[in-house]
Every structure is written in C-alpha cells, then in structure tokens.
C-alpha cells in the first residue's frame, strides 16, 4: 500500500456548452495506492463521473495531469493512452455490454481489440467466467441475463486484460440490495485475490462503508475531504461529509422504554462537543433527559442522563463509542436527580 | 387485349430488369451511402471524432441532393450515364441516376440506424482501448445490424419505386411496361399486372429485410 498507482495532480475540467462553461472539476489532488479500495462519494452532479473518466483519459482534463504508475497520461500519444487504458478496467451502472454478442464473446471483446489469439482469449474468458460464477451462461446473450449477472459479465470483461485498476462508476446503483451485496463481495474478492486496485464511485454511503478502505468526498467539483473510511465516518469534518454520512442515517428513533445512561463529566475539555460527536459517530439520535454540567476553568464537570434508541445495535454503538472516547458512564434504571 | 407468349415474355423481362436495376443500384448506392452514413455519425459533434465543419458541408450536400425530385434528377443525370455506361436509354442507363438519388438517402437511413447505439457501449469500448476504426467495425456496425437491415429494406423498396419511373426516359422494367404499354397504348390489364407485380416485389423485399433483421437480433429473447 506504499506506492501510489494513480496520482491526480491539480486536475480541472471545464465543459463548454451552448449555455456557457460548466466547471465540472477543480483543483483535484488525490493519490490512490496499489491494492486499496478507494471510494469517491458525492451528490449528483458533483463531478464523480467526470473524475473517473479523467482517470483513464476518456475525458481529457482541461488542467492538471494524471499519473499512472508514475507516467503522465497528458504527455502520452493517443495510442499510448489507449494502451494504458487497457491496464484500467472499467465497469458501469448500465453494464454496457454488447447486446449482439453472447457472454463469452463479450468477455473476449477487449482481448480481440488488442489482438490476443482467439483460442487463448476463449480459454481466458472461460476462466474469468468461472471467477465471477457464470460459466454456465457463456452462450447466453445479455438480454437473457439479470442485472447482477450482466454486471458479473462486465466485471469479467474488465478483468480480461489483467488490469491493475478497476474503475467502477456507480456499478451497483442499478441493482437491488442483495445483488449489490454480492457484487461488492465479488469486487472485494478480486481486490484481495488478484491485488487489483479498485476505485468505487458512488452516491451511496453504504457502498463505501462496506468495502472501501479510504474515501474522498467530492462536492461541487472539489474534493471536500479525504481519509480512511473509519476516520471520516466517525468524524466528518465538512458539512457535505456530515450530510452524506448522517443524511440517511439520522432518523426518528424510538425511545419507548429504552435504556438510560448516566454520563459523567470529570474534567474533559469543555469545548469538546461530546454529545454532538456521539450523535455524529454513532449516526443515531439520543434523548437528553437531564443535564447538569459546569465549566470550571475550561474543564467540563457534572453529569448528564441520556436515553438511547430502542434499537439494540444502535444502543450498542453508543456504548462502544463512549468506551473508545473514554467517557465514564453507567446504565441507570430510574433516574433521580 | 392480348395475353400471348410474347406478352408473358415481356413481363418476365420486365421483372428481371426491375430486379436487376433495383439491386445493382442499391448495391452501388450502399457502397457510397454506407461509409457516408458512418462518417456523418463519426464526425458529428458528439461523435467519436468530431469534425464539425465537414459534418456541416456533408449535411448540406446530402440535403441538396435529396431535395431534387427524382424525375428531374433523372433528366439531369442521364447525360452522365452516356458518359459512364455509353447509353442514355434502357435499364443499364438507369443505374447511374438511381445510384446518385439513393446514395444520400441511404446515408441518412444508415445515420439514423447508427444513432440508435447507446453512448455507454461506445464509452465501454473506449475504456478498453478501442481505436476509432475498431469502434466502427466491432461496435457500431455489428451492434446496429438489425436496424441497418430494416433500413436496407426501406432503401431498396424506395429504389424499386424510383426505378419504375424509368419508363419515362426509355428505361426498362415493370414500370416501363405499366407506362408504355399500360398507359400510352391503353392496355389497362397490362398496367395492372405490372403494378401488382411491383407491389408483390416490394412486399417480398420488405418482409425479407424484416425477417433477416429479427432473425439476427440477439436483443430478442
Ligand atoms: N459532456 C458534458 N458536457 C457538459 N457538461 C457536462 C458534461 N459531462 C458532465 N457535465 C457537467 O459536469 C458536472 C458533473 O457531472 P458528472 O456527471 O461528473 O456528475 P456526477 O457526480 O457523476 O453525477 P451523478 O451522480 O448524477 O452521476 C455536471 O454539472 C454536469 O452537468
Ligand atoms: Mg455519474
């Protein structure tokens, strides 16, 4: 994980349209390391697709450069760029299989493009279909496959040229939750077994959470935050980060007869927003029943009683958070002030 | 009204001439129109190799050629037939105006077929390092084959109906029989026979095109 396989340097992209210029990307700097699963998340229109298409130069950036294994794509000839592209497989939300070719010929397609002998290509394609669990569908046509199966074929096709990187643009966004899970598991397996670096573009936090090691949040054409997934999830620093991470997580929790916890403040920095950090990190609301804290010389002293959500796993998350940040607490059955 | 052996012979020759004019001009028109149609898609603004000025010029020329009524084009072009084929009458002479009239039409038909392709599929091919030639030969044309065949049926039947106007300029075929014998010599039965045969030919070509298209279309389960 030491060597960056892709370095994005000061990258910018403008589109000239009839209604003026659109700035799709601005000042993007990112290092993506060999063997990691790197997530890029952002709202619709943030520039994710443009960024991933700049990585393999399907879209030529208007500023900056992309280095693949240290080599600048900007200074390559178109033929060299095409050759480099073969080291980067790509999969798409809409699968983009050739409808008039059967499964095995789809997988053979990139090999056909680069002149791999037919027999060799077929053998390799069969092997890849085994990897993605579709060898019995070799003769089927895309129309006869489910969405998940089509994406498996697309993954096999992307792997055909032994790429070092796989670029995934919303690869699971057209799939149902179970199929999404299985495709993500497959990508993870490919990442671990073959050491292929994976770049996942998505607008779903759950995708990032389940397989990525690091994540970049992209907002309005710029990178808002980059870091390890655990870091960013426990403490998003930007507004967009909080919105993306908490947006779908904060919901009306049920506080029927749920557990109550007494938190003790015994001299922490009073500037530390303990409760809001807890809410952010655990992605669950808590109910403050009672609070008596005082600021003594910048130290917080006192106690607070909060009620946890009824949901077991959410409650457990609060406990483990309190433990990790070393805030003393105790469960209370009936609170008396 | 006579319907003897010589009439039958005449109708047979007419069928042959019509088929031969139609298919030979269709073939030649495709030789010109197919690459032209591909070019129109490739060099368009959102094509794989945009050349906007050339696209504009080609578009204007094609529209110009297409807006000349066929009968007028026929008279303008026949002198050219004399130059190329050596005669300005008969069925062979018709090949030149038919080809010239059909090529721009075919270019448009091909263009509209190729536009049906999903941009994502082309993007996928590019991401695999495909060159523009490879995209044309291995993605555009094969993926659009069903639609190209439907377009071909349309184009060939249109050329067939154009060929029927040959009668006005001394060309042959069923159209000439309908006009010369049927209309000018007032033999309505012969006229109707020729018309019915033309209708049957159109039906056959149309049906064959559609069948071929559907047969080869892997998008149909
Ligand atoms: N070819 C283009 N021409 C003009 N503008 C474009 C083009 N491609 C993208 N844009 C603009 O660039 C911006 C970023 O688009 P992009 O497709 O990268 O967003 P995204 O993050 O992938 O969104 P989504 O989640 O909806 O796919 C948008 O404002 C879009 O309108
Ligand atoms: Mg997108």
Coordinates of C-alpha atoms and ligand atoms in Angstrom, one line a residue:
Chain A
X1 CA 0.0 0.0 0.0
X2 CA 3.0 2.3 -0.2
X3 CA 3.2 3.1 -3.9
X4 CA 0.6 5.4 -5.4
X5 CA -0.6 3.7 -8.6
X6 CA -2.6 6.7 -9.6
X7 CA -1.7 10.3 -8.8
X8 CA -4.1 13.0 -9.7
X9 CA -2.4 16.3 -9.9
X10 CA -4.2 19.6 -9.8
X11 CA -6.8 18.3 -12.1
X12 CA -9.5 20.5 -13.5
X13 CA -12.2 20.0 -16.2
X14 CA -14.4 22.5 -17.9
X15 CA -17.1 21.8 -20.4
X16 CA -18.0 24.3 -23.0
X17 CA -21.7 24.2 -23.7
X18 CA -24.0 26.4 -25.6
X19 CA -25.2 27.9 -22.3
X20 CA -21.7 28.7 -21.1
X21 CA -18.9 26.9 -19.4
X22 CA -19.5 24.3 -16.8
X23 CA -16.8 23.7 -14.3
X24 CA -17.1 20.0 -13.5
X25 CA -13.8 19.6 -11.6
X26 CA -11.5 22.0 -9.9
X27 CA -8.1 21.5 -8.2
X28 CA -8.4 17.8 -7.6
X29 CA -5.4 16.2 -5.9
X30 CA -5.5 12.5 -5.0
X31 CA -3.2 9.6 -4.5
X32 CA -4.6 6.2 -4.9
X33 CA -2.5 3.4 -3.6
X34 CA -1.7 0.0 -5.1
X35 CA -4.1 -2.6 -3.8
X36 CA -6.6 -0.4 -2.0
X37 CA -10.3 0.0 -2.5
X38 CA -10.8 3.7 -2.8
X39 CA -14.2 5.3 -2.7
X40 CA -15.3 8.5 -4.2
X41 CA -18.7 9.8 -3.0
X42 CA -20.7 12.9 -3.7
X43 CA -24.1 14.1 -4.6
X44 CA -25.5 14.0 -8.1
X45 CA -23.7 16.5 -10.4
X46 CA -20.7 16.8 -8.0
X47 CA -18.4 15.6 -10.8
X48 CA -17.8 12.0 -9.9
X49 CA -18.3 10.5 -13.3
X50 CA -16.2 13.2 -14.9
X51 CA -13.4 12.5 -12.4
X52 CA -13.4 8.8 -13.0
X53 CA -13.4 9.4 -16.8
X54 CA -10.5 11.7 -16.4
X55 CA -8.5 9.0 -14.6
X56 CA -8.3 6.9 -17.8
X57 CA -8.4 9.9 -20.1
X58 CA -11.8 9.1 -21.7
X59 CA -12.3 12.7 -20.8
X60 CA -9.3 14.9 -21.3
X61 CA -8.8 17.3 -18.4
X62 CA -8.5 21.0 -19.1
X63 CA -5.9 21.4 -16.3
X64 CA -3.5 19.2 -14.4
X65 CA -2.5 15.7 -15.0
X66 CA -3.0 12.1 -14.1
X67 CA 0.0 9.8 -13.4
X68 CA -0.5 6.1 -13.8
X69 CA 2.4 4.2 -12.2
X70 CA 4.3 7.4 -12.4
X71 CA 3.7 8.0 -16.1
X72 CA 1.9 11.1 -17.1
X73 CA -1.1 10.4 -19.3
X74 CA -1.1 14.0 -20.5
X75 CA 2.2 13.6 -22.2
X76 CA 1.3 10.3 -23.9
X77 CA 0.3 9.9 -27.5
X78 CA -3.3 8.8 -28.1
X79 CA -2.0 5.3 -28.9
X80 CA -0.1 5.1 -25.6
X81 CA -3.2 6.4 -23.8
X82 CA -5.2 3.6 -25.3
X83 CA -2.6 1.1 -24.2
X84 CA -2.6 2.5 -20.7
X85 CA -6.4 2.3 -20.6
X86 CA -6.1 -1.4 -21.0
X87 CA -4.4 -1.5 -17.6
X88 CA -7.5 0.0 -16.2
X89 CA -10.7 -2.0 -16.5
X90 CA -14.0 -0.1 -16.2
X91 CA -17.5 -1.1 -15.1
X92 CA -20.6 1.0 -15.4
X93 CA -24.0 1.5 -13.8
X94 CA -25.7 0.4 -17.1
X95 CA -23.3 -2.5 -17.6
X96 CA -22.8 -1.5 -21.3
X97 CA -22.4 -5.0 -22.7
X98 CA -22.6 -5.6 -26.4
X99 CA -26.2 -6.7 -27.0
X100 CA -25.4 -8.6 -30.2
X101 CA -22.6 -10.7 -28.7
X102 CA -23.1 -13.6 -26.3
X103 CA -21.5 -13.6 -22.9
X104 CA -18.2 -15.3 -23.8
X105 CA -17.7 -13.1 -26.8
X106 CA -18.3 -10.0 -24.6
X107 CA -15.6 -11.2 -22.3
X108 CA -13.3 -11.8 -25.3
X109 CA -14.0 -8.4 -26.7
X110 CA -11.1 -6.5 -25.1
X111 CA -8.7 -9.3 -26.0
X112 CA -10.0 -9.2 -29.5
X113 CA -9.3 -5.4 -29.6
X114 CA -5.7 -6.0 -28.6
X115 CA -5.1 -8.9 -30.9
X116 CA -5.0 -11.8 -28.4
X117 CA -5.3 -15.1 -30.4
X118 CA -8.9 -16.3 -30.4
X119 CA -8.2 -19.7 -28.7
X120 CA -6.2 -18.1 -25.9
X121 CA -8.8 -15.4 -25.5
X122 CA -11.6 -18.0 -25.2
X123 CA -9.7 -20.0 -22.6
X124 CA -9.0 -16.9 -20.5
X125 CA -12.7 -15.8 -20.9
X126 CA -13.9 -19.1 -19.6
X127 CA -11.6 -18.9 -16.7
X128 CA -12.9 -15.4 -15.8
X129 CA -16.5 -16.5 -16.2
X130 CA -15.7 -19.1 -13.6
X131 CA -14.2 -16.4 -11.3
X132 CA -17.5 -14.5 -11.5
X133 CA -19.6 -17.6 -11.2
X134 CA -21.2 -17.5 -14.7
X135 CA -19.5 -20.3 -16.7
X136 CA -22.8 -21.9 -17.5
X137 CA -24.1 -18.7 -19.1
X138 CA -21.2 -18.5 -21.6
X139 CA -23.5 -18.9 -24.6
X140 CA -26.3 -16.7 -23.3
X141 CA -27.0 -13.2 -24.7
X142 CA -27.1 -10.1 -22.4
X143 CA -30.9 -9.8 -22.8
X144 CA -31.2 -13.2 -21.2
X145 CA -29.4 -12.1 -18.0
X146 CA -30.4 -10.4 -14.8
X147 CA -28.8 -7.1 -13.8
X148 CA -26.5 -8.8 -11.4
X149 CA -25.4 -11.3 -14.0
X150 CA -24.8 -8.6 -16.5
X151 CA -22.6 -6.8 -14.0
X152 CA -20.7 -10.0 -13.4
X153 CA -20.1 -10.4 -17.1
X154 CA -18.9 -6.7 -17.2
X155 CA -16.5 -7.5 -14.3
X156 CA -15.1 -10.5 -16.2
X157 CA -14.7 -8.3 -19.2
X158 CA -13.0 -5.6 -17.2
X159 CA -10.6 -8.2 -15.9
X160 CA -9.8 -9.7 -19.2
X161 CA -6.7 -7.6 -19.9
X162 CA -5.2 -8.3 -16.4
X163 CA -5.8 -4.7 -15.3
X164 CA -4.0 -3.1 -12.3
X165 CA -7.0 -0.9 -11.6
X166 CA -10.8 -1.3 -11.9
X167 CA -12.8 1.9 -12.2
X168 CA -16.4 1.5 -11.1
X169 CA -18.9 4.2 -11.9
X170 CA -22.0 3.6 -9.8
X171 CA -21.5 -0.1 -10.5
X172 CA -24.2 -1.2 -8.1
X173 CA -26.7 1.7 -8.4
X174 CA -28.9 -0.2 -10.8
X175 CA -29.1 -3.3 -8.6
X176 CA -31.2 -4.4 -5.7
X177 CA -29.7 -4.5 -2.2
X178 CA -28.9 -8.3 -2.2
X179 CA -27.4 -8.2 -5.6
X180 CA -25.4 -5.1 -4.6
X181 CA -24.0 -7.0 -1.7
X182 CA -22.9 -9.9 -3.9
X183 CA -21.3 -7.7 -6.5
X184 CA -19.5 -5.8 -3.7
X185 CA -18.3 -9.1 -2.3
X186 CA -17.0 -10.1 -5.7
X187 CA -15.1 -6.9 -6.1
X188 CA -13.6 -7.3 -2.7
X189 CA -12.6 -10.8 -3.5
X190 CA -11.0 -9.7 -6.8
X191 CA -9.2 -7.0 -4.9
X192 CA -7.8 -9.4 -2.3
X193 CA -7.0 -12.4 -4.6
X194 CA -5.7 -10.6 -7.6
X195 CA -4.4 -7.4 -5.9
X196 CA -6.4 -5.2 -8.3
X197 CA -6.8 -1.7 -7.1
X198 CA -10.5 -0.7 -7.1
X199 CA -11.9 2.8 -7.4
X200 CA -15.5 3.0 -6.5
X201 CA -17.7 5.9 -7.5
X202 CA -21.0 6.0 -5.7
X203 CA -23.6 8.2 -4.1
X204 CA -24.4 5.6 -1.5
X205 CA -22.6 5.7 1.8
X206 CA -23.4 2.0 2.4
X207 CA -21.3 1.0 -0.5
X208 CA -18.3 3.0 0.8
X209 CA -18.9 1.6 4.3
X210 CA -19.0 -2.0 3.2
X211 CA -15.8 -2.3 1.1
X212 CA -13.7 0.8 0.9
X213 CA -10.6 1.5 2.9
X214 CA -10.3 5.1 2.0
X215 CA -12.7 7.6 0.7
X216 CA -12.8 11.0 -0.9
X217 CA -15.9 13.2 -0.6
X218 CA -16.4 15.3 -3.7
X219 CA -18.7 18.3 -3.5
X220 CA -19.3 20.9 -6.2
X221 CA -16.4 20.0 -8.3
X222 CA -13.9 19.9 -5.5
X223 CA -12.6 17.4 -3.0
X224 CA -14.1 18.2 0.4
X225 CA -12.4 15.5 2.5
X226 CA -10.1 12.6 2.0
X227 CA -9.3 10.0 4.6
X228 CA -9.7 6.5 5.9
X229 CA -13.3 5.4 6.0
X230 CA -13.3 4.9 9.7
X231 CA -11.9 8.4 10.3
X232 CA -14.4 10.1 8.0
X233 CA -17.3 8.1 9.3
X234 CA -16.6 8.8 12.9
X235 CA -15.7 12.4 12.4
X236 CA -16.8 14.1 9.2
X237 CA -15.2 17.5 9.1
X238 CA -17.2 19.2 6.4
X239 CA -20.8 20.0 6.1
X240 CA -21.2 17.8 3.0
X241 CA -19.5 15.0 4.8
X242 CA -22.0 15.2 7.6
X243 CA -24.8 15.4 5.2
X244 CA -23.6 12.4 3.2
X245 CA -22.9 10.3 6.3
X246 CA -25.7 11.3 8.5
X247 CA -28.2 12.2 5.9
X248 CA -29.8 8.8 5.5
X249 CA -28.8 7.6 9.0
X250 CA -30.4 10.1 11.2
X251 CA -34.0 9.1 11.5
X252 CA -36.8 9.2 14.0
X253 CA -35.6 6.8 16.7
X254 CA -38.0 5.2 19.1
X255 CA -37.4 5.9 22.7
X256 CA -40.1 3.8 24.3
X257 CA -38.8 2.0 27.3
X258 CA -35.2 2.1 26.2
X259 CA -32.1 2.2 28.2
X260 CA -30.9 5.3 30.0
X261 CA -27.3 6.1 30.6
X262 CA -25.6 8.5 33.0
X263 CA -22.6 10.2 31.6
X264 CA -20.1 11.6 33.9
X265 CA -18.0 14.7 33.0
X266 CA -15.0 14.6 35.1
X267 CA -12.8 17.3 33.7
X268 CA -12.8 17.0 29.9
X269 CA -12.2 20.0 27.7
X270 CA -15.4 21.9 27.9
X271 CA -15.1 22.9 24.3
X272 CA -15.4 19.3 23.2
X273 CA -18.9 18.8 21.9
X274 CA -19.3 15.4 23.5
X275 CA -22.9 14.8 22.6
X276 CA -22.9 16.0 19.1
X277 CA -19.7 14.0 18.4
X278 CA -21.5 11.0 19.8
X279 CA -24.5 11.6 17.6
X280 CA -22.3 12.0 14.5
X281 CA -20.2 9.0 15.2
X282 CA -23.0 6.6 16.0
X283 CA -25.4 8.0 13.5
X284 CA -28.2 7.9 15.9
X285 CA -30.1 10.5 17.9
X286 CA -30.1 10.4 21.7
X287 CA -32.6 11.9 24.1
X288 CA -31.2 14.2 26.7
X289 CA -33.3 13.7 29.9
X290 CA -31.3 15.7 32.3
X291 CA -28.1 17.7 32.3
X292 CA -26.1 19.5 35.0
X293 CA -22.7 20.5 33.8
X294 CA -20.5 23.4 34.6
X295 CA -17.4 24.9 33.0
X296 CA -14.6 25.0 35.5
X297 CA -11.5 26.7 34.1
X298 CA -12.2 25.2 30.7
X299 CA -13.0 21.7 32.2
X300 CA -16.4 20.2 32.0
X301 CA -17.7 18.9 35.2
X302 CA -21.1 17.3 36.0
X303 CA -23.4 14.7 34.7
X304 CA -26.0 14.1 32.1
X305 CA -28.6 11.4 31.6
X306 CA -29.4 10.4 28.1
X307 CA -31.8 7.9 26.7
X308 CA -30.6 5.5 24.0
X309 CA -32.6 4.4 21.0
X310 CA -34.6 1.2 21.4
X311 CA -32.7 -0.4 18.6
X312 CA -30.2 -2.8 20.1
X313 CA -27.4 -2.3 17.6
X314 CA -27.7 1.4 17.8
X315 CA -27.6 1.3 21.5
X316 CA -24.5 -0.9 21.4
X317 CA -22.9 1.5 19.0
X318 CA -23.3 4.3 21.6
X319 CA -21.8 2.1 24.4
X320 CA -18.7 1.3 22.3
X321 CA -18.3 4.9 21.3
X322 CA -18.4 6.0 24.9
X323 CA -15.8 3.4 25.8
X324 CA -13.5 4.3 22.9
X325 CA -13.5 8.0 23.8
X326 CA -13.2 7.1 27.5
X327 CA -16.2 8.9 28.8
X328 CA -17.3 7.3 32.1
X329 CA -20.9 6.2 32.0
X330 CA -23.3 3.9 33.8
X331 CA -26.6 2.5 33.0
X332 CA -29.5 3.7 35.1
X333 CA -32.9 2.2 35.5
X334 CA -34.7 5.1 37.1
X335 CA -33.0 8.3 37.3
X336 CA -33.2 10.5 40.3
X337 CA -31.6 13.9 40.2
Chain B
X1 CA -56.3 -7.3 -75.2
X2 CA -53.7 -9.9 -76.0
X3 CA -52.0 -12.1 -73.4
X4 CA -49.9 -14.4 -75.5
X5 CA -46.5 -15.9 -75.2
X6 CA -44.7 -12.6 -76.2
X7 CA -46.6 -10.7 -73.6
X8 CA -45.5 -13.2 -70.9
X9 CA -42.0 -12.9 -72.2
X10 CA -42.2 -9.1 -72.0
X11 CA -43.4 -9.3 -68.4
X12 CA -40.7 -11.8 -67.5
X13 CA -38.0 -9.5 -68.9
X14 CA -39.7 -6.6 -67.1
X15 CA -39.4 -8.4 -63.8
X16 CA -35.8 -9.2 -64.4
X17 CA -35.0 -5.7 -65.4
X18 CA -36.6 -4.2 -62.4
X19 CA -34.9 -6.6 -60.0
X20 CA -31.6 -6.0 -61.7
X21 CA -31.9 -2.2 -61.7
X22 CA -33.0 -2.1 -58.2
X23 CA -30.4 -4.4 -56.7
X24 CA -27.5 -3.2 -58.7
X25 CA -28.2 0.5 -57.9
X26 CA -28.9 -0.4 -54.3
X27 CA -25.6 -2.1 -54.0
X28 CA -23.7 0.8 -55.6
X29 CA -25.7 3.3 -53.6
X30 CA -24.7 1.4 -50.4
X31 CA -21.1 1.4 -51.5
X32 CA -21.3 5.2 -51.3
X33 CA -24.1 5.7 -48.8
X34 CA -22.9 3.3 -46.0
X35 CA -19.5 4.9 -45.5
X36 CA -21.1 8.3 -45.8
X37 CA -23.7 7.5 -43.1
X38 CA -20.9 6.2 -40.8
X39 CA -18.9 9.3 -41.5
X40 CA -21.9 11.5 -40.6
X41 CA -22.2 9.8 -37.2
X42 CA -18.4 9.7 -36.5
X43 CA -17.7 13.3 -37.3
X44 CA -20.8 14.7 -35.6
X45 CA -20.3 17.0 -32.6
X46 CA -20.9 14.1 -30.1
X47 CA -19.3 11.5 -32.4
X48 CA -16.1 9.6 -31.8
X49 CA -14.0 12.0 -33.9
X50 CA -15.8 15.3 -34.3
X51 CA -15.1 17.4 -37.4
X52 CA -18.0 20.0 -37.2
X53 CA -17.2 21.9 -40.5
X54 CA -17.1 18.8 -42.6
X55 CA -20.2 17.5 -40.9
X56 CA -22.0 20.7 -41.9
X57 CA -20.9 20.6 -45.5
X58 CA -21.8 17.0 -45.9
X59 CA -25.2 17.6 -44.4
X60 CA -25.9 20.4 -46.8
X61 CA -24.8 18.5 -49.9
X62 CA -26.9 15.5 -48.9
X63 CA -30.0 17.6 -48.2
X64 CA -29.5 19.3 -51.5
X65 CA -29.3 16.0 -53.5
X66 CA -32.3 14.7 -51.6
X67 CA -34.4 17.7 -52.3
X68 CA -34.2 17.3 -56.1
X69 CA -37.3 15.4 -57.3
X70 CA -36.2 12.1 -58.8
X71 CA -37.8 12.7 -62.2
X72 CA -35.8 15.9 -62.6
X73 CA -32.6 14.3 -61.4
X74 CA -33.2 11.6 -63.9
X75 CA -33.1 14.1 -66.8
X76 CA -30.2 16.0 -65.4
X77 CA -28.1 12.8 -64.8
X78 CA -28.8 10.8 -67.9
X79 CA -26.1 12.6 -70.0
X80 CA -23.7 11.3 -67.3
X81 CA -25.0 7.8 -67.9
X82 CA -24.0 8.2 -71.5
X83 CA -20.5 9.1 -70.4
X84 CA -20.2 6.3 -67.9
X85 CA -22.2 3.4 -69.4
X86 CA -22.3 4.6 -73.0
X87 CA -26.0 4.8 -73.3
X88 CA -28.8 7.0 -72.0
X89 CA -31.6 4.6 -72.6
X90 CA -32.5 1.2 -71.3
X91 CA -32.2 -0.3 -67.9
X92 CA -28.4 0.0 -67.6
X93 CA -28.6 3.7 -68.1
X94 CA -30.9 4.0 -65.1
X95 CA -28.3 2.6 -62.8
X96 CA -26.4 6.0 -62.6
X97 CA -29.3 8.2 -61.7
X98 CA -30.8 5.6 -59.3
X99 CA -27.4 5.3 -57.5
X100 CA -27.0 9.1 -57.3
X101 CA -30.5 9.6 -56.0
X102 CA -30.3 6.7 -53.5
X103 CA -26.8 7.2 -52.0
X104 CA -27.7 10.3 -50.0
X105 CA -31.0 8.8 -48.9
X106 CA -29.1 5.7 -47.8
X107 CA -26.6 7.8 -46.0
X108 CA -29.4 9.3 -43.9
X109 CA -31.0 5.9 -43.3
X110 CA -27.7 4.5 -42.1
X111 CA -27.0 7.5 -40.0
X112 CA -30.3 7.2 -38.2
X113 CA -29.7 3.5 -37.6
X114 CA -26.3 4.1 -36.1
X115 CA -27.6 6.9 -33.8
X116 CA -29.6 4.2 -32.0
X117 CA -26.5 2.9 -30.4
X118 CA -26.1 3.5 -26.6
X119 CA -23.3 6.0 -26.0
X120 CA -22.4 3.9 -22.9
X121 CA -21.4 1.0 -25.1
X122 CA -19.1 3.2 -27.1
X123 CA -17.6 4.5 -23.9
X124 CA -17.1 1.0 -22.7
X125 CA -15.2 0.1 -25.9
X126 CA -13.1 3.2 -25.5
X127 CA -12.3 2.3 -21.9
X128 CA -10.9 -1.0 -23.3
X129 CA -8.6 0.9 -25.5
X130 CA -10.5 0.6 -28.8
X131 CA -9.4 2.7 -31.7
X132 CA -11.9 4.6 -33.8
X133 CA -11.7 2.0 -36.5
X134 CA -12.3 -0.7 -34.1
X135 CA -15.3 1.1 -32.7
X136 CA -16.8 1.4 -36.2
X137 CA -16.1 -2.2 -37.2
X138 CA -16.6 -4.0 -34.0
X139 CA -19.2 -1.9 -32.1
X140 CA -21.2 0.5 -34.3
X141 CA -21.9 -1.7 -37.3
X142 CA -22.4 -5.1 -35.6
X143 CA -24.5 -3.6 -32.8
X144 CA -26.7 -1.7 -35.2
X145 CA -27.1 -4.6 -37.7
X146 CA -30.8 -5.3 -37.1
X147 CA -31.6 -1.6 -37.6
X148 CA -29.4 -1.4 -40.6
X149 CA -31.3 -4.3 -42.2
X150 CA -34.6 -2.7 -41.6
X151 CA -33.2 0.5 -43.1
X152 CA -32.0 -1.6 -46.1
X153 CA -35.4 -2.9 -46.7
X154 CA -36.7 0.6 -46.7
X155 CA -34.0 1.8 -49.0
X156 CA -34.3 -1.0 -51.5
X157 CA -38.1 -0.7 -51.8
X158 CA -37.7 3.1 -52.3
X159 CA -35.2 2.5 -55.1
X160 CA -37.5 0.0 -56.6
X161 CA -40.3 2.5 -56.8
X162 CA -37.9 5.1 -58.3
X163 CA -36.8 2.5 -60.9
X164 CA -40.4 2.3 -62.0
X165 CA -40.1 5.8 -63.4
X166 CA -37.6 4.6 -65.9
X167 CA -40.4 4.2 -68.4
X168 CA -40.4 8.0 -68.8
X169 CA -36.9 8.0 -70.2
X170 CA -36.7 4.9 -72.2
X171 CA -35.6 2.6 -69.4
X172 CA -37.0 -0.9 -68.9
X173 CA -38.6 -2.8 -66.2
X174 CA -42.1 -3.3 -64.9
X175 CA -42.6 0.5 -64.5
X176 CA -41.9 1.0 -68.2
X177 CA -44.4 -1.7 -69.1
X178 CA -47.0 -0.1 -67.0
X179 CA -46.4 3.3 -68.5
X180 CA -45.7 2.4 -72.1
X181 CA -48.0 -0.5 -72.7
X182 CA -50.5 0.0 -70.0
X183 CA -50.9 3.8 -70.1
X184 CA -49.8 5.1 -73.5
X185 CA -51.2 2.1 -75.5
X186 CA -54.2 1.9 -73.3
X187 CA -53.9 -1.7 -72.2
X188 CA -55.2 -1.4 -68.6
X189 CA -54.8 -5.1 -67.9
X190 CA -51.1 -4.9 -68.6
X191 CA -50.8 -1.9 -66.4
X192 CA -52.4 -3.6 -63.5
X193 CA -50.4 -6.7 -63.9
X194 CA -47.2 -4.6 -63.8
X195 CA -48.4 -2.7 -60.7
X196 CA -49.4 -5.8 -58.9
X197 CA -46.0 -7.4 -59.6
X198 CA -44.3 -4.2 -58.3
X199 CA -46.4 -4.4 -55.1
X200 CA -45.5 -8.1 -54.7
X201 CA -41.8 -7.3 -55.2
X202 CA -42.0 -4.6 -52.6
X203 CA -43.7 -6.9 -50.2
X204 CA -41.1 -9.6 -50.7
X205 CA -38.2 -7.3 -50.1
X206 CA -39.8 -5.6 -47.1
X207 CA -40.6 -8.9 -45.5
X208 CA -37.2 -10.4 -46.2
X209 CA -35.5 -7.4 -44.7
X210 CA -37.6 -7.5 -41.5
X211 CA -37.1 -11.3 -41.1
X212 CA -33.4 -11.0 -41.5
X213 CA -33.3 -8.2 -39.0
X214 CA -35.3 -10.1 -36.4
X215 CA -33.5 -13.3 -37.0
X216 CA -30.2 -11.8 -36.3
X217 CA -31.2 -9.6 -33.4
X218 CA -29.9 -11.0 -30.2
X219 CA -31.9 -8.5 -28.2
X220 CA -34.9 -10.6 -28.8
X221 CA -35.1 -13.4 -26.2
Ligands
LIG1 N1 -20.2 16.3 -21.6 C1 -20.6 17.2 -20.8 N2 -20.9 18.5 -21.3 C2 -21.3 19.4 -20.4 N3 -21.4 19.3 -19.1 C3 -21.1 18.2 -18.6 C4 -20.7 17.0 -19.4 N4 -20.5 16.0 -18.6 C5 -20.7 16.4 -17.3 N5 -21.1 17.7 -17.3 C6 -21.5 18.5 -16.1 O1 -20.4 18.4 -15.2 C7 -21.0 18.3 -13.9 C8 -20.6 17.0 -13.2 O2 -21.2 15.9 -13.9 P1 -20.9 14.4 -13.5 O3 -21.6 13.5 -14.5 O4 -19.4 14.2 -13.4 O5 -21.6 14.3 -12.1 P2 -21.8 13.0 -11.2 O6 -21.2 13.4 -9.9 O7 -21.3 11.8 -11.8 O8 -23.4 13.0 -11.0 P3 -24.3 11.7 -10.9 O9 -24.3 11.2 -9.5 O10 -25.7 12.3 -11.2 O11 -23.9 10.7 -12.0 C9 -22.5 18.4 -14.0 O12 -22.8 19.7 -13.8 C10 -22.7 18.1 -15.5 O13 -23.8 18.8 -15.9
LIG2 MG1 -22.2 10.0 -12.6

